[in-house]
Amino acid sequence: MNDNLFAALRASFPADLDSVAIETDDGLCYSWRDLERGTAMMAVLLESLALAPGARIAMQAEKSVEALMLYLATLRAGYVFLPLNTAYRQTEMEHFLSDATPAVVVCSSANLDWISRIARQHGAEHVFTLDDKRSGTLLDQAAQCADQHTAAARKSDDLAVILYTSGTTGRSKGAMLTHGNMLSNARVLKHYWGWQRGDVLIHALPIFHIHGLFVAVHGALLNGSKMIWFAKFDPKGVLARLPEATVFMGVPTLYVRLLAEPGLDTTAARNMRLFISGSAPLLLETFRQWTERTGHTILERYGMSETVMLTSNPYSGGERRGGTVGLPLPGVSLRVSDERGISLPPGAIGGIEVKGPNVFSGYWQMPEKTKEEFTADGYFKTGDVGKVDADGYVTIVGRSKDLIISGGYNVYPAEIEGYINNLPGVAESAVVGVPDADFGEVGVAIIVPKPGAQPDPAAILSSLKAMLANFKIPKRCHVVPELPRNTMGKVQKNVLRERYAAPG
Ligand code: AMP
């Protein structure tokens, strides 16, 4: 039996290969046959390069169906895919290309000069270009190749992808994911989220990250479902196509931006079956407003590069609870432990640890780091801090690295942020720890006001004093127009920590 992830996705294509698989925002239609042939030609091209087994194929290119085909072709030919965020610049690319030493690098022609120099310095034998509008040397050369290809035989624990973690808390590490990690997770989600015949997915996320590349793409392909494909998220465009779709996946920022569109209402969402959110915490206010406006309850789920999806609120047969990330998915074992590694009872806050067929095989060329991040009984320490309530629902309270230890007391930023967000005039907030001569560390609150509001920092701090223990009260408060976020909508607390390290 072939455990190649591509083979499983291909087996789910509908019988009618001429039906539409992907419709792009600029009006192009790709059939399932186009996907079959396009990925075959790219797989044949990759094989013709006589690469070493396990060779890495790195891609830093704008989102396009051809870029997606390169991912699928890499799986099909049995090599290892390395997607890179299009925002990365020279120093970052140096790090990734020197660390992963890909044999093939694919980039946009605008970046060819400097990327090919770095790539060749680190041993890449082939550099291709891939641009939007279906051009570039990758496609020119693939066009010369045969359009039939049998998927390379791969075992479940063979490496398929190296995904560099988003690095909001430090230098990116390469998470090694196998064919089995991703296929097992995609199959669980297909069942758990009730994927049905006739589902149509709006794909508006980037494809260098687990959310857009794995959760969304694998979900649609494994269900033989059409995707409406946006090269970039555009709230008006998404809203216009909503009546043709049944499933939408977004990071919280996308939901906030859709809510700003006056046309978002129950009529626009009338054919939708499911709205899914993840990758960063969804504010309760967004969760509630979405239900009021569309009549749909957002399903929030939680996962990470190292583990793909871990928990999800129920699709059916249970309540979707705002502020929680739901229940561990079938096959995922999740527990909360204290610093000594002792499992904690329901309701207690500690480090989230997980085990399951979806958990990665380790960090690329970092055996020591990998060992440190697993417990003796094989659980991966996620670095997230949270709790499980008596009904099994998981709530994330923050990243362990974001924990503030002030005068010896643990302060969980998410708890304080929750209180601040409920104060009048506050749209959202972030609390970070900065060094302090007296307490070791103190909290600083950074607040974004609601439109038209002018919250007073001193009044915010005194309101908090009335509600919380003194050691939890941030020592300073700043009002800013917006929080710094990465492309996946995560607040960059490392940036805030640097910015607000000194008083003033
Ligand atoms: P990444 O590897 O870039 O996908 O980042 C994974 C991290 O994003 C997790 O470890 C969590 O800290 C955070 N995350 C993902 N989903 C959620 C969610 N639904 N709520 C809160 N944090 C989340």
mmCIF file of N, CA and C and ligand atoms in Angstrom, residues 166 209-210 277-281 300-306 325 382 384 396 399 490, ligand 1:
data_model
loop_
_atom_site.group_PDB
_atom_site.id
_atom_site.type_symbol
_atom_site.label_atom_id
_atom_site.label_comp_id
_atom_site.label_asym_id
_atom_site.label_seq_id
_atom_site.Cartn_x
_atom_site.Cartn_y
_atom_site.Cartn_z
ATOM 1 N N SER A 166 6.412 30.022 13.034
ATOM 2 C CA SER A 166 6.314 31.439 12.676
ATOM 3 C C SER A 166 7.256 32.330 13.486
ATOM 4 N N HIS A 209 1.569 28.247 5.162
ATOM 5 C CA HIS A 209 1.286 28.005 6.579
ATOM 6 C C HIS A 209 0.312 26.830 6.685
ATOM 7 N N ILE A 210 0.275 26.146 7.844
ATOM 8 C CA ILE A 210 -0.607 24.978 7.983
ATOM 9 C C ILE A 210 -2.074 25.279 7.714
ATOM 10 N N SER A 277 -12.503 29.198 12.506
ATOM 11 C CA SER A 277 -11.454 30.172 12.835
ATOM 12 C C SER A 277 -10.329 29.503 13.605
ATOM 13 N N GLY A 278 -9.109 29.988 13.394
ATOM 14 C CA GLY A 278 -7.967 29.467 14.141
ATOM 15 C C GLY A 278 -6.711 30.219 13.811
ATOM 16 N N SER A 279 -5.610 29.760 14.382
ATOM 17 C CA SER A 279 -4.248 30.309 14.241
ATOM 18 C C SER A 279 -3.943 31.409 15.242
ATOM 19 N N ALA A 280 -4.965 32.033 15.792
ATOM 20 C CA ALA A 280 -4.787 33.063 16.819
ATOM 21 C C ALA A 280 -6.116 33.144 17.572
ATOM 22 N N PRO A 281 -6.107 33.691 18.806
ATOM 23 C CA PRO A 281 -7.361 33.707 19.584
ATOM 24 C C PRO A 281 -8.438 34.582 18.952
ATOM 25 N N GLU A 300 -14.325 27.451 16.471
ATOM 26 C CA GLU A 300 -12.905 27.750 16.691
ATOM 27 C C GLU A 300 -12.149 26.470 16.965
ATOM 28 N N ARG A 301 -10.983 26.368 16.328
ATOM 29 C CA ARG A 301 -10.136 25.192 16.541
ATOM 30 C C ARG A 301 -8.711 25.624 16.825
ATOM 31 N N TYR A 302 -7.885 24.687 17.276
ATOM 32 C CA TYR A 302 -6.521 25.027 17.697
ATOM 33 C C TYR A 302 -5.532 23.995 17.171
ATOM 34 N N GLY A 303 -4.417 24.509 16.674
ATOM 35 C CA GLY A 303 -3.364 23.613 16.212
ATOM 36 C C GLY A 303 -2.083 24.385 16.070
ATOM 37 N N MET A 304 -1.054 23.733 15.584
ATOM 38 C CA MET A 304 0.219 24.405 15.380
ATOM 39 C C MET A 304 1.041 23.667 14.343
ATOM 40 N N SER A 305 2.097 24.334 13.840
ATOM 41 C CA SER A 305 2.913 23.730 12.786
ATOM 42 C C SER A 305 3.383 22.324 13.184
ATOM 43 N N GLU A 306 3.759 22.151 14.433
ATOM 44 C CA GLU A 306 4.344 20.877 14.873
ATOM 45 C C GLU A 306 3.327 19.743 14.986
ATOM 46 N N VAL A 325 -11.167 26.553 22.662
ATOM 47 C CA VAL A 325 -10.788 25.969 21.370
ATOM 48 C C VAL A 325 -11.383 24.572 21.222
ATOM 49 N N THR A 382 3.659 21.720 23.974
ATOM 50 C CA THR A 382 3.279 22.676 22.925
ATOM 51 C C THR A 382 3.826 24.084 23.161
ATOM 52 N N ASP A 384 2.123 26.129 24.766
ATOM 53 C CA ASP A 384 0.914 26.896 25.065
ATOM 54 C C ASP A 384 0.504 26.610 26.502
ATOM 55 N N ILE A 396 -7.097 28.327 25.906
ATOM 56 C CA ILE A 396 -5.691 28.719 25.859
ATOM 57 C C ILE A 396 -5.545 30.054 26.575
ATOM 58 N N ARG A 399 1.055 31.826 25.591
ATOM 59 C CA ARG A 399 2.244 31.014 25.321
ATOM 60 C C ARG A 399 3.078 30.984 26.583
ATOM 61 N N LYS A 490 -1.343 36.778 14.194
ATOM 62 C CA LYS A 490 -0.897 36.635 15.587
ATOM 63 C C LYS A 490 -0.251 37.940 16.050
HETATM 64 P P1 AMP B 1 1.679 28.177 14.096
HETATM 65 O O1 AMP B 1 2.636 27.075 14.295
HETATM 66 O O2 AMP B 1 2.237 29.350 13.367
HETATM 67 O O3 AMP B 1 0.401 27.692 13.490
HETATM 68 O O4 AMP B 1 1.309 28.759 15.537
HETATM 69 C C1 AMP B 1 0.703 27.913 16.474
HETATM 70 C C2 AMP B 1 0.291 28.687 17.680
HETATM 71 O O5 AMP B 1 -0.808 29.550 17.379
HETATM 72 C C3 AMP B 1 -0.242 27.782 18.767
HETATM 73 O O6 AMP B 1 0.801 27.183 19.501
HETATM 74 C C4 AMP B 1 -1.089 28.748 19.578
HETATM 75 O O7 AMP B 1 -0.269 29.508 20.447
HETATM 76 C C5 AMP B 1 -1.646 29.670 18.523
HETATM 77 N N1 AMP B 1 -3.024 29.289 18.143
HETATM 78 C C6 AMP B 1 -3.449 28.516 17.123
HETATM 79 N N2 AMP B 1 -4.800 28.419 17.109
HETATM 80 C C7 AMP B 1 -5.235 29.146 18.159
HETATM 81 C C8 AMP B 1 -6.533 29.460 18.703
HETATM 82 N N3 AMP B 1 -7.648 29.014 18.131
HETATM 83 N N4 AMP B 1 -6.586 30.233 19.804
HETATM 84 C C9 AMP B 1 -5.457 30.705 20.382
HETATM 85 N N5 AMP B 1 -4.221 30.471 19.920
HETATM 86 C C10 AMP B 1 -4.107 29.700 18.823
#
